[in-house]
């Protein structure tokens, strides 16, 4: 998940954004992005809010590191983005992380 946030940080720097500006623009709870960095992920709902607010970010680049950061900069614009596949993949990563955390907590007890 660090690549996910590394790419988002790159986008934010390019757009001259900070965590607070993103939360205000998107309606996400104040401080949530910083907490998400520590947790290792954002909820599907919050990712959706970001993508709807910042429509120029290439979700394929953001999630998978494929293509250009900004939509419209693609050399081949015939490629389509499978949003459902990307969101499902993100959710699967979050589920794996949550399962691993639960396993570690059980081992502690």
PDB file as gemmi writes it, atoms N, CA and C in Angstrom:
CRYST1    1.000    1.000    1.000  90.00  90.00  90.00 P 1                      
ATOM      1  N   UNK A   1       0.809  -1.195   0.000  1.00  0.00           N  
ATOM      2  CA  UNK A   1       0.000   0.000   0.000  1.00  0.00           C  
ATOM      3  C   UNK A   1       0.858   1.266   0.000  1.00  0.00           C  
ATOM      4  N   UNK A   2       2.133   1.128   0.306  1.00  0.00           N  
ATOM      5  CA  UNK A   2       2.949   2.339   0.335  1.00  0.00           C  
ATOM      6  C   UNK A   2       3.056   2.954  -1.053  1.00  0.00           C  
ATOM      7  N   UNK A   3       3.070   2.142  -2.105  1.00  0.00           N  
ATOM      8  CA  UNK A   3       3.110   2.694  -3.455  1.00  0.00           C  
ATOM      9  C   UNK A   3       1.860   3.516  -3.729  1.00  0.00           C  
ATOM     10  N   UNK A   4       0.721   3.063  -3.227  1.00  0.00           N  
ATOM     11  CA  UNK A   4      -0.553   3.767  -3.383  1.00  0.00           C  
ATOM     12  C   UNK A   4      -0.435   5.176  -2.813  1.00  0.00           C  
ATOM     13  N   UNK A   5       0.057   5.297  -1.594  1.00  0.00           N  
ATOM     14  CA  UNK A   5       0.180   6.609  -0.974  1.00  0.00           C  
ATOM     15  C   UNK A   5       1.346   7.397  -1.556  1.00  0.00           C  
ATOM     16  N   UNK A   6       2.416   6.717  -1.973  1.00  0.00           N  
ATOM     17  CA  UNK A   6       3.518   7.420  -2.636  1.00  0.00           C  
ATOM     18  C   UNK A   6       3.015   8.096  -3.911  1.00  0.00           C  
ATOM     19  N   UNK A   7       2.203   7.357  -4.688  1.00  0.00           N  
ATOM     20  CA  UNK A   7       1.668   7.941  -5.912  1.00  0.00           C  
ATOM     21  C   UNK A   7       0.675   9.065  -5.596  1.00  0.00           C  
ATOM     22  N   UNK A   8      -0.142   8.873  -4.562  1.00  0.00           N  
ATOM     23  CA  UNK A   8      -1.086   9.936  -4.218  1.00  0.00           C  
ATOM     24  C   UNK A   8      -0.333  11.180  -3.759  1.00  0.00           C  
ATOM     25  N   UNK A   9       0.742  11.003  -3.003  1.00  0.00           N  
ATOM     26  CA  UNK A   9       1.561  12.142  -2.574  1.00  0.00           C  
ATOM     27  C   UNK A   9       2.154  12.867  -3.784  1.00  0.00           C  
ATOM     28  N   UNK A  10       2.580  12.103  -4.777  1.00  0.00           N  
ATOM     29  CA  UNK A  10       3.129  12.696  -5.997  1.00  0.00           C  
ATOM     30  C   UNK A  10       2.059  13.530  -6.701  1.00  0.00           C  
ATOM     31  N   UNK A  11       0.841  12.978  -6.783  1.00  0.00           N  
ATOM     32  CA  UNK A  11      -0.268  13.714  -7.388  1.00  0.00           C  
ATOM     33  C   UNK A  11      -0.554  14.986  -6.596  1.00  0.00           C  
ATOM     34  N   UNK A  12      -0.608  14.866  -5.274  1.00  0.00           N  
ATOM     35  CA  UNK A  12      -0.902  16.023  -4.432  1.00  0.00           C  
ATOM     36  C   UNK A  12       0.167  17.103  -4.600  1.00  0.00           C  
ATOM     37  N   UNK A  13       1.417  16.703  -4.684  1.00  0.00           N  
ATOM     38  CA  UNK A  13       2.492  17.678  -4.879  1.00  0.00           C  
ATOM     39  C   UNK A  13       2.324  18.361  -6.232  1.00  0.00           C  
ATOM     40  N   UNK A  14       2.025  17.587  -7.266  1.00  0.00           N  
ATOM     41  CA  UNK A  14       1.832  18.121  -8.610  1.00  0.00           C  
ATOM     42  C   UNK A  14       0.690  19.137  -8.635  1.00  0.00           C  
ATOM     43  N   UNK A  15      -0.389  18.849  -7.910  1.00  0.00           N  
ATOM     44  CA  UNK A  15      -1.567  19.714  -7.883  1.00  0.00           C  
ATOM     45  C   UNK A  15      -1.497  20.765  -6.771  1.00  0.00           C  
ATOM     46  N   UNK A  16      -0.381  20.790  -6.033  1.00  0.00           N  
ATOM     47  CA  UNK A  16      -0.171  21.707  -4.922  1.00  0.00           C  
ATOM     48  C   UNK A  16      -1.275  21.560  -3.866  1.00  0.00           C  
ATOM     49  N   UNK A  17      -1.523  20.301  -3.504  1.00  0.00           N  
ATOM     50  CA  UNK A  17      -2.509  19.963  -2.487  1.00  0.00           C  
ATOM     51  C   UNK A  17      -1.804  19.484  -1.230  1.00  0.00           C  
ATOM     52  N   UNK A  18      -2.511  19.507  -0.120  1.00  0.00           N  
ATOM     53  CA  UNK A  18      -2.042  18.871   1.103  1.00  0.00           C  
ATOM     54  C   UNK A  18      -3.200  18.052   1.667  1.00  0.00           C  
ATOM     55  N   UNK A  19      -2.946  17.277   2.702  1.00  0.00           N  
ATOM     56  CA  UNK A  19      -3.982  16.415   3.267  1.00  0.00           C  
ATOM     57  C   UNK A  19      -5.223  17.216   3.658  1.00  0.00           C  
ATOM     58  N   UNK A  20      -5.018  18.375   4.282  1.00  0.00           N  
ATOM     59  CA  UNK A  20      -6.146  19.176   4.730  1.00  0.00           C  
ATOM     60  C   UNK A  20      -6.985  19.651   3.546  1.00  0.00           C  
ATOM     61  N   UNK A  21      -6.350  20.127   2.489  1.00  0.00           N  
ATOM     62  CA  UNK A  21      -7.072  20.603   1.300  1.00  0.00           C  
ATOM     63  C   UNK A  21      -7.885  19.473   0.688  1.00  0.00           C  
ATOM     64  N   UNK A  22      -7.314  18.274   0.627  1.00  0.00           N  
ATOM     65  CA  UNK A  22      -8.030  17.128   0.062  1.00  0.00           C  
ATOM     66  C   UNK A  22      -9.256  16.800   0.905  1.00  0.00           C  
ATOM     67  N   UNK A  23      -9.111  16.811   2.223  1.00  0.00           N  
ATOM     68  CA  UNK A  23     -10.263  16.490   3.074  1.00  0.00           C  
ATOM     69  C   UNK A  23     -11.361  17.537   2.930  1.00  0.00           C  
ATOM     70  N   UNK A  24     -10.986  18.797   2.810  1.00  0.00           N  
ATOM     71  CA  UNK A  24     -11.982  19.859   2.638  1.00  0.00           C  
ATOM     72  C   UNK A  24     -12.674  19.717   1.282  1.00  0.00           C  
ATOM     73  N   UNK A  25     -11.880  19.543   0.215  1.00  0.00           N  
ATOM     74  CA  UNK A  25     -12.437  19.437  -1.140  1.00  0.00           C  
ATOM     75  C   UNK A  25     -13.366  18.237  -1.295  1.00  0.00           C  
ATOM     76  N   UNK A  26     -13.029  17.136  -0.656  1.00  0.00           N  
ATOM     77  CA  UNK A  26     -13.764  15.885  -0.865  1.00  0.00           C  
ATOM     78  C   UNK A  26     -14.857  15.637   0.166  1.00  0.00           C  
ATOM     79  N   UNK A  27     -14.802  16.344   1.289  1.00  0.00           N  
ATOM     80  CA  UNK A  27     -15.766  16.103   2.353  1.00  0.00           C  
ATOM     81  C   UNK A  27     -15.384  14.928   3.239  1.00  0.00           C  
ATOM     82  N   UNK A  28     -14.156  14.474   3.112  1.00  0.00           N  
ATOM     83  CA  UNK A  28     -13.645  13.393   3.961  1.00  0.00           C  
ATOM     84  C   UNK A  28     -13.341  13.978   5.344  1.00  0.00           C  
ATOM     85  N   UNK A  29     -13.498  13.187   6.372  1.00  0.00           N  
ATOM     86  CA  UNK A  29     -13.244  13.640   7.743  1.00  0.00           C  
ATOM     87  C   UNK A  29     -11.837  14.192   7.883  1.00  0.00           C  
ATOM     88  N   UNK A  30     -11.725  15.271   8.623  1.00  0.00           N  
ATOM     89  CA  UNK A  30     -10.451  15.912   8.890  1.00  0.00           C  
ATOM     90  C   UNK A  30      -9.485  14.912   9.537  1.00  0.00           C  
ATOM     91  N   UNK A  31      -8.275  14.833   9.054  1.00  0.00           N  
ATOM     92  CA  UNK A  31      -7.265  13.942   9.606  1.00  0.00           C  
ATOM     93  C   UNK A  31      -7.323  12.515   9.079  1.00  0.00           C  
ATOM     94  N   UNK A  32      -8.320  12.200   8.286  1.00  0.00           N  
ATOM     95  CA  UNK A  32      -8.496  10.819   7.833  1.00  0.00           C  
ATOM     96  C   UNK A  32      -7.361  10.346   6.928  1.00  0.00           C  
ATOM     97  N   UNK A  33      -6.850  11.216   6.089  1.00  0.00           N  
ATOM     98  CA  UNK A  33      -5.795  10.790   5.156  1.00  0.00           C  
ATOM     99  C   UNK A  33      -4.532  10.411   5.923  1.00  0.00           C  
ATOM    100  N   UNK A  34      -4.174  11.205   6.917  1.00  0.00           N  
ATOM    101  CA  UNK A  34      -3.003  10.867   7.737  1.00  0.00           C  
ATOM    102  C   UNK A  34      -3.193   9.545   8.458  1.00  0.00           C  
ATOM    103  N   UNK A  35      -4.392   9.333   8.989  1.00  0.00           N  
ATOM    104  CA  UNK A  35      -4.684   8.066   9.664  1.00  0.00           C  
ATOM    105  C   UNK A  35      -4.651   6.909   8.676  1.00  0.00           C  
ATOM    106  N   UNK A  36      -5.147   7.146   7.466  1.00  0.00           N  
ATOM    107  CA  UNK A  36      -5.161   6.099   6.440  1.00  0.00           C  
ATOM    108  C   UNK A  36      -3.744   5.716   6.043  1.00  0.00           C  
ATOM    109  N   UNK A  37      -2.844   6.679   6.005  1.00  0.00           N  
ATOM    110  CA  UNK A  37      -1.433   6.377   5.701  1.00  0.00           C  
ATOM    111  C   UNK A  37      -0.878   5.388   6.737  1.00  0.00           C  
ATOM    112  N   UNK A  38      -1.195   5.620   8.013  1.00  0.00           N  
ATOM    113  CA  UNK A  38      -0.715   4.756   9.085  1.00  0.00           C  
ATOM    114  C   UNK A  38      -1.371   3.376   9.026  1.00  0.00           C  
ATOM    115  N   UNK A  39      -2.667   3.353   8.701  1.00  0.00           N  
ATOM    116  CA  UNK A  39      -3.413   2.088   8.585  1.00  0.00           C  
ATOM    117  C   UNK A  39      -3.010   1.315   7.353  1.00  0.00           C  
ATOM    118  N   UNK A  40      -2.661   2.041   6.300  1.00  0.00           N  
ATOM    119  CA  UNK A  40      -2.283   1.384   5.061  1.00  0.00           C  
ATOM    120  C   UNK A  40      -3.362   1.365   4.006  1.00  0.00           C  
ATOM    121  N   UNK A  41      -4.451   2.118   4.179  1.00  0.00           N  
ATOM    122  CA  UNK A  41      -5.468   2.127   3.146  1.00  0.00           C  
ATOM    123  C   UNK A  41      -6.603   3.087   3.420  1.00  0.00           C  
ATOM    124  N   UNK A  42      -7.297   3.404   2.346  1.00  0.00           N  
ATOM    125  CA  UNK A  42      -8.498   4.230   2.406  1.00  0.00           C  
ATOM    126  C   UNK A  42      -9.703   3.359   2.109  1.00  0.00           C  
ATOM    127  N   UNK A  43     -10.849   3.741   2.617  1.00  0.00           N  
ATOM    128  CA  UNK A  43     -12.066   2.990   2.321  1.00  0.00           C  
ATOM    129  C   UNK A  43     -12.468   3.226   0.866  1.00  0.00           C  
ATOM    130  N   UNK A  44     -13.243   2.319   0.369  1.00  0.00           N  
ATOM    131  CA  UNK A  44     -13.754   2.419  -0.995  1.00  0.00           C  
ATOM    132  C   UNK A  44     -14.543   3.724  -1.163  1.00  0.00           C  
ATOM    133  N   UNK A  45     -15.314   4.079  -0.170  1.00  0.00           N  
ATOM    134  CA  UNK A  45     -16.113   5.306  -0.218  1.00  0.00           C  
ATOM    135  C   UNK A  45     -15.225   6.541  -0.330  1.00  0.00           C  
ATOM    136  N   UNK A  46     -14.141   6.575   0.448  1.00  0.00           N  
ATOM    137  CA  UNK A  46     -13.259   7.739   0.416  1.00  0.00           C  
ATOM    138  C   UNK A  46     -12.448   7.808  -0.871  1.00  0.00           C  
ATOM    139  N   UNK A  47     -12.057   6.660  -1.388  1.00  0.00           N  
ATOM    140  CA  UNK A  47     -11.373   6.634  -2.683  1.00  0.00           C  
ATOM    141  C   UNK A  47     -12.307   7.182  -3.756  1.00  0.00           C  
ATOM    142  N   UNK A  48     -13.562   6.780  -3.706  1.00  0.00           N  
ATOM    143  CA  UNK A  48     -14.550   7.259  -4.659  1.00  0.00           C  
ATOM    144  C   UNK A  48     -14.710   8.780  -4.568  1.00  0.00           C  
ATOM    145  N   UNK A  49     -14.746   9.305  -3.358  1.00  0.00           N  
ATOM    146  CA  UNK A  49     -14.864  10.757  -3.180  1.00  0.00           C  
ATOM    147  C   UNK A  49     -13.668  11.478  -3.805  1.00  0.00           C  
ATOM    148  N   UNK A  50     -12.490  10.929  -3.607  1.00  0.00           N  
ATOM    149  CA  UNK A  50     -11.287  11.541  -4.174  1.00  0.00           C  
ATOM    150  C   UNK A  50     -11.340  11.506  -5.697  1.00  0.00           C  
ATOM    151  N   UNK A  51     -11.688  10.358  -6.257  1.00  0.00           N  
ATOM    152  CA  UNK A  51     -11.732  10.223  -7.714  1.00  0.00           C  
ATOM    153  C   UNK A  51     -12.805  11.124  -8.334  1.00  0.00           C  
ATOM    154  N   UNK A  52     -13.907  11.323  -7.635  1.00  0.00           N  
ATOM    155  CA  UNK A  52     -14.952  12.202  -8.161  1.00  0.00           C  
ATOM    156  C   UNK A  52     -14.570  13.679  -8.036  1.00  0.00           C  
ATOM    157  N   UNK A  53     -13.794  14.009  -7.038  1.00  0.00           N  
ATOM    158  CA  UNK A  53     -13.369  15.394  -6.846  1.00  0.00           C  
ATOM    159  C   UNK A  53     -12.220  15.757  -7.772  1.00  0.00           C  
ATOM    160  N   UNK A  54     -11.246  14.874  -7.861  1.00  0.00           N  
ATOM    161  CA  UNK A  54     -10.063  15.127  -8.696  1.00  0.00           C  
ATOM    162  C   UNK A  54     -10.158  14.221  -9.925  1.00  0.00           C  
ATOM    163  N   UNK A  55     -10.956  14.653 -10.867  1.00  0.00           N  
ATOM    164  CA  UNK A  55     -11.286  13.823 -12.019  1.00  0.00           C  
ATOM    165  C   UNK A  55     -10.122  13.618 -12.981  1.00  0.00           C  
ATOM    166  N   UNK A  56      -9.041  14.376 -12.820  1.00  0.00           N  
ATOM    167  CA  UNK A  56      -7.917  14.229 -13.737  1.00  0.00           C  
ATOM    168  C   UNK A  56      -6.922  13.149 -13.304  1.00  0.00           C  
ATOM    169  N   UNK A  57      -7.048  12.636 -12.069  1.00  0.00           N  
ATOM    170  CA  UNK A  57      -6.112  11.593 -11.638  1.00  0.00           C  
ATOM    171  C   UNK A  57      -6.475  10.282 -12.334  1.00  0.00           C  
ATOM    172  N   UNK A  58      -5.464   9.636 -12.865  1.00  0.00           N  
ATOM    173  CA  UNK A  58      -5.642   8.365 -13.554  1.00  0.00           C  
ATOM    174  C   UNK A  58      -5.656   7.255 -12.497  1.00  0.00           C  
ATOM    175  N   UNK A  59      -6.822   6.676 -12.264  1.00  0.00           N  
ATOM    176  CA  UNK A  59      -6.963   5.646 -11.233  1.00  0.00           C  
ATOM    177  C   UNK A  59      -6.093   4.438 -11.529  1.00  0.00           C  
ATOM    178  N   UNK A  60      -5.915   4.119 -12.789  1.00  0.00           N  
ATOM    179  CA  UNK A  60      -5.059   2.993 -13.156  1.00  0.00           C  
ATOM    180  C   UNK A  60      -3.619   3.274 -12.716  1.00  0.00           C  
ATOM    181  N   UNK A  61      -3.174   4.487 -12.870  1.00  0.00           N  
ATOM    182  CA  UNK A  61      -1.843   4.871 -12.401  1.00  0.00           C  
ATOM    183  C   UNK A  61      -1.804   4.863 -10.875  1.00  0.00           C  
ATOM    184  N   UNK A  62      -2.842   5.426 -10.255  1.00  0.00           N  
ATOM    185  CA  UNK A  62      -2.862   5.548  -8.797  1.00  0.00           C  
ATOM    186  C   UNK A  62      -2.826   4.182  -8.125  1.00  0.00           C  
ATOM    187  N   UNK A  63      -3.659   3.254  -8.573  1.00  0.00           N  
ATOM    188  CA  UNK A  63      -3.748   1.935  -7.927  1.00  0.00           C  
ATOM    189  C   UNK A  63      -2.652   0.977  -8.360  1.00  0.00           C  
ATOM    190  N   UNK A  64      -2.313   1.024  -9.640  1.00  0.00           N  
ATOM    191  CA  UNK A  64      -1.432  -0.011 -10.184  1.00  0.00           C  
ATOM    192  C   UNK A  64      -0.095   0.497 -10.706  1.00  0.00           C  
ATOM    193  N   UNK A  65       0.053   1.813 -10.812  1.00  0.00           N  
ATOM    194  CA  UNK A  65       1.292   2.376 -11.330  1.00  0.00           C  
ATOM    195  C   UNK A  65       1.415   2.243 -12.835  1.00  0.00           C  
ATOM    196  N   UNK A  66       0.278   2.097 -13.513  1.00  0.00           N  
ATOM    197  CA  UNK A  66       0.285   1.896 -14.964  1.00  0.00           C  
ATOM    198  C   UNK A  66      -0.261   3.146 -15.642  1.00  0.00           C  
ATOM    199  N   UNK A  67       0.458   3.613 -16.659  1.00  0.00           N  
ATOM    200  CA  UNK A  67       0.011   4.779 -17.412  1.00  0.00           C  
ATOM    201  C   UNK A  67       0.528   6.071 -16.820  1.00  0.00           C  
ATOM    202  N   UNK A  68      -0.059   7.157 -17.283  1.00  0.00           N  
ATOM    203  CA  UNK A  68       0.321   8.493 -16.844  1.00  0.00           C  
ATOM    204  C   UNK A  68      -0.484   8.893 -15.610  1.00  0.00           C  
ATOM    205  N   UNK A  69       0.064   9.798 -14.826  1.00  0.00           N  
ATOM    206  CA  UNK A  69      -0.598  10.260 -13.616  1.00  0.00           C  
ATOM    207  C   UNK A  69      -1.889  11.019 -13.936  1.00  0.00           C  
ATOM    208  N   UNK A  70      -1.848  11.849 -14.957  1.00  0.00           N  
ATOM    209  CA  UNK A  70      -2.971  12.705 -15.301  1.00  0.00           C  
ATOM    210  C   UNK A  70      -3.690  12.156 -16.526  1.00  0.00           C  
ATOM    211  N   UNK A  71      -5.010  12.035 -16.414  1.00  0.00           N  
ATOM    212  CA  UNK A  71      -5.802  11.576 -17.553  1.00  0.00           C  
ATOM    213  C   UNK A  71      -5.664  12.574 -18.692  1.00  0.00           C  
ATOM    214  N   UNK A  72      -5.651  12.058 -19.892  1.00  0.00           N  
ATOM    215  CA  UNK A  72      -5.486  12.915 -21.058  1.00  0.00           C  
ATOM    216  C   UNK A  72      -4.045  13.001 -21.495  1.00  0.00           C  
ATOM    217  N   UNK A  73      -3.111  12.559 -20.633  1.00  0.00           N  
ATOM    218  CA  UNK A  73      -1.702  12.534 -21.000  1.00  0.00           C  
ATOM    219  C   UNK A  73      -1.287  11.182 -21.566  1.00  0.00           C  
ATOM    220  N   UNK A  74      -2.242  10.269 -21.665  1.00  0.00           N  
ATOM    221  CA  UNK A  74      -1.947   8.928 -22.165  1.00  0.00           C  
ATOM    222  C   UNK A  74      -1.576   8.996 -23.637  1.00  0.00           C  
ATOM    223  N   UNK A  75      -0.579   8.238 -24.028  1.00  0.00           N  
ATOM    224  CA  UNK A  75      -0.220   8.188 -25.441  1.00  0.00           C  
ATOM    225  C   UNK A  75      -1.245   7.384 -26.227  1.00  0.00           C  
ATOM    226  N   UNK A  76      -1.945   6.474 -25.549  1.00  0.00           N  
ATOM    227  CA  UNK A  76      -2.973   5.667 -26.201  1.00  0.00           C  
ATOM    228  C   UNK A  76      -4.256   5.790 -25.392  1.00  0.00           C  
ATOM    229  N   UNK A  77      -5.107   6.714 -25.765  1.00  0.00           N  
ATOM    230  CA  UNK A  77      -6.342   6.960 -25.015  1.00  0.00           C  
ATOM    231  C   UNK A  77      -7.429   5.940 -25.307  1.00  0.00           C  
ATOM    232  N   UNK A  78      -7.122   4.909 -26.073  1.00  0.00           N  
ATOM    233  CA  UNK A  78      -8.128   3.895 -26.368  1.00  0.00           C  
ATOM    234  C   UNK A  78      -8.275   2.910 -25.218  1.00  0.00           C  
ATOM    235  N   UNK A  79      -7.350   2.931 -24.278  1.00  0.00           N  
ATOM    236  CA  UNK A  79      -7.430   2.038 -23.124  1.00  0.00           C  
ATOM    237  C   UNK A  79      -8.552   2.499 -22.214  1.00  0.00           C  
ATOM    238  N   UNK A  80      -9.354   1.549 -21.747  1.00  0.00           N  
ATOM    239  CA  UNK A  80     -10.413   1.907 -20.814  1.00  0.00           C  
ATOM    240  C   UNK A  80     -10.037   1.415 -19.420  1.00  0.00           C  
ATOM    241  N   UNK A  81     -10.555   2.079 -18.431  1.00  0.00           N  
ATOM    242  CA  UNK A  81     -10.273   1.730 -17.047  1.00  0.00           C  
ATOM    243  C   UNK A  81     -11.436   0.889 -16.526  1.00  0.00           C  
ATOM    244  N   UNK A  82     -11.125  -0.253 -15.977  1.00  0.00           N  
ATOM    245  CA  UNK A  82     -12.139  -1.115 -15.375  1.00  0.00           C  
ATOM    246  C   UNK A  82     -12.236  -0.744 -13.899  1.00  0.00           C  
ATOM    247  N   UNK A  83     -13.113   0.233 -13.598  1.00  0.00           N  
ATOM    248  CA  UNK A  83     -13.234   0.761 -12.242  1.00  0.00           C  
ATOM    249  C   UNK A  83     -13.611  -0.317 -11.248  1.00  0.00           C  
ATOM    250  N   UNK A  84     -14.539  -1.180 -11.629  1.00  0.00           N  
ATOM    251  CA  UNK A  84     -14.968  -2.226 -10.706  1.00  0.00           C  
ATOM    252  C   UNK A  84     -13.801  -3.138 -10.338  1.00  0.00           C  
ATOM    253  N   UNK A  85     -12.974  -3.466 -11.317  1.00  0.00           N  
ATOM    254  CA  UNK A  85     -11.817  -4.328 -11.065  1.00  0.00           C  
ATOM    255  C   UNK A  85     -10.821  -3.632 -10.141  1.00  0.00           C  
ATOM    256  N   UNK A  86     -10.610  -2.368 -10.358  1.00  0.00           N  
ATOM    257  CA  UNK A  86      -9.665  -1.606  -9.525  1.00  0.00           C  
ATOM    258  C   UNK A  86     -10.181  -1.510  -8.093  1.00  0.00           C  
ATOM    259  N   UNK A  87     -11.456  -1.183  -7.929  1.00  0.00           N  
ATOM    260  CA  UNK A  87     -12.031  -1.058  -6.592  1.00  0.00           C  
ATOM    261  C   UNK A  87     -12.033  -2.411  -5.889  1.00  0.00           C  
ATOM    262  N   UNK A  88     -12.371  -3.472  -6.633  1.00  0.00           N  
ATOM    263  CA  UNK A  88     -12.363  -4.813  -6.050  1.00  0.00           C  
ATOM    264  C   UNK A  88     -10.949  -5.182  -5.595  1.00  0.00           C  
ATOM    265  N   UNK A  89      -9.966  -4.866  -6.412  1.00  0.00           N  
ATOM    266  CA  UNK A  89      -8.576  -5.153  -6.063  1.00  0.00           C  
ATOM    267  C   UNK A  89      -8.172  -4.393  -4.798  1.00  0.00           C  
ATOM    268  N   UNK A  90      -8.559  -3.125  -4.710  1.00  0.00           N  
ATOM    269  CA  UNK A  90      -8.254  -2.321  -3.526  1.00  0.00           C  
ATOM    270  C   UNK A  90      -8.912  -2.918  -2.291  1.00  0.00           C  
ATOM    271  N   UNK A  91     -10.174  -3.354  -2.432  1.00  0.00           N  
ATOM    272  CA  UNK A  91     -10.899  -3.937  -1.311  1.00  0.00           C  
ATOM    273  C   UNK A  91     -10.247  -5.243  -0.865  1.00  0.00           C  
ATOM    274  N   UNK A  92      -9.789  -6.046  -1.831  1.00  0.00           N  
ATOM    275  CA  UNK A  92      -9.114  -7.303  -1.500  1.00  0.00           C  
ATOM    276  C   UNK A  92      -7.843  -7.045  -0.708  1.00  0.00           C  
ATOM    277  N   UNK A  93      -7.093  -6.011  -1.098  1.00  0.00           N  
ATOM    278  CA  UNK A  93      -5.876  -5.653  -0.352  1.00  0.00           C  
ATOM    279  C   UNK A  93      -6.216  -5.236   1.075  1.00  0.00           C  
ATOM    280  N   UNK A  94      -7.273  -4.451   1.223  1.00  0.00           N  
ATOM    281  CA  UNK A  94      -7.686  -4.036   2.563  1.00  0.00           C  
ATOM    282  C   UNK A  94      -8.129  -5.223   3.400  1.00  0.00           C  
ATOM    283  N   UNK A  95      -8.858  -6.152   2.796  1.00  0.00           N  
ATOM    284  CA  UNK A  95      -9.309  -7.345   3.510  1.00  0.00           C  
ATOM    285  C   UNK A  95      -8.116  -8.192   3.962  1.00  0.00           C  
ATOM    286  N   UNK A  96      -7.127  -8.346   3.079  1.00  0.00           N  
ATOM    287  CA  UNK A  96      -5.922  -9.112   3.442  1.00  0.00           C  
ATOM    288  C   UNK A  96      -5.201  -8.449   4.619  1.00  0.00           C  
ATOM    289  N   UNK A  97      -5.085  -7.136   4.549  1.00  0.00           N  
ATOM    290  CA  UNK A  97      -4.416  -6.394   5.620  1.00  0.00           C  
ATOM    291  C   UNK A  97      -5.174  -6.565   6.931  1.00  0.00           C  
ATOM    292  N   UNK A  98      -6.503  -6.432   6.880  1.00  0.00           N  
ATOM    293  CA  UNK A  98      -7.312  -6.568   8.087  1.00  0.00           C  
ATOM    294  C   UNK A  98      -7.220  -7.976   8.666  1.00  0.00           C  
ATOM    295  N   UNK A  99      -7.201  -8.993   7.819  1.00  0.00           N  
ATOM    296  CA  UNK A  99      -7.042 -10.376   8.281  1.00  0.00           C  
ATOM    297  C   UNK A  99      -5.689 -10.579   8.943  1.00  0.00           C  
ATOM    298  N   UNK A 100      -4.657 -10.001   8.354  1.00  0.00           N  
ATOM    299  CA  UNK A 100      -3.314 -10.128   8.930  1.00  0.00           C  
ATOM    300  C   UNK A 100      -3.248  -9.453  10.297  1.00  0.00           C  
ATOM    301  N   UNK A 101      -3.858  -8.295  10.418  1.00  0.00           N  
ATOM    302  CA  UNK A 101      -3.896  -7.592  11.707  1.00  0.00           C  
ATOM    303  C   UNK A 101      -4.636  -8.431  12.743  1.00  0.00           C  
ATOM    304  N   UNK A 102      -5.772  -9.002  12.352  1.00  0.00           N  
ATOM    305  CA  UNK A 102      -6.543  -9.840  13.273  1.00  0.00           C  
ATOM    306  C   UNK A 102      -5.726 -11.051  13.714  1.00  0.00           C  
ATOM    307  N   UNK A 103      -5.007 -11.673  12.783  1.00  0.00           N  
ATOM    308  CA  UNK A 103      -4.150 -12.818  13.130  1.00  0.00           C  
ATOM    309  C   UNK A 103      -3.063 -12.427  14.096  1.00  0.00           C  
ATOM    310  N   UNK A 104      -2.444 -11.288  13.874  1.00  0.00           N  
ATOM    311  CA  UNK A 104      -1.384 -10.821  14.772  1.00  0.00           C  
ATOM    312  C   UNK A 104      -1.935 -10.520  16.164  1.00  0.00           C  
ATOM    313  N   UNK A 105      -3.125  -9.954  16.225  1.00  0.00           N  
ATOM    314  CA  UNK A 105      -3.737  -9.662  17.524  1.00  0.00           C  
ATOM    315  C   UNK A 105      -4.055 -10.960  18.271  1.00  0.00           C  
ATOM    316  N   UNK A 106      -4.531 -11.967  17.544  1.00  0.00           N  
ATOM    317  CA  UNK A 106      -4.815 -13.259  18.185  1.00  0.00           C  
ATOM    318  C   UNK A 106      -3.535 -13.900  18.734  1.00  0.00           C  
ATOM    319  N   UNK A 107      -2.453 -13.742  18.000  1.00  0.00           N  
ATOM    320  CA  UNK A 107      -1.166 -14.313  18.453  1.00  0.00           C  
ATOM    321  C   UNK A 107      -0.670 -13.620  19.706  1.00  0.00           C  
ATOM    322  N   UNK A 108      -0.967 -12.317  19.834  1.00  0.00           N  
ATOM    323  CA  UNK A 108      -0.548 -11.560  21.024  1.00  0.00           C  
ATOM    324  C   UNK A 108      -1.267 -12.064  22.282  1.00  0.00           C  
ATOM    325  N   UNK A 109      -2.494 -12.492  22.116  1.00  0.00           N  
ATOM    326  CA  UNK A 109      -3.298 -12.922  23.261  1.00  0.00           C  
ATOM    327  C   UNK A 109      -2.972 -14.334  23.535  1.00  0.00           C  
TER     328      UNK A 109                                                      
END                                                                             
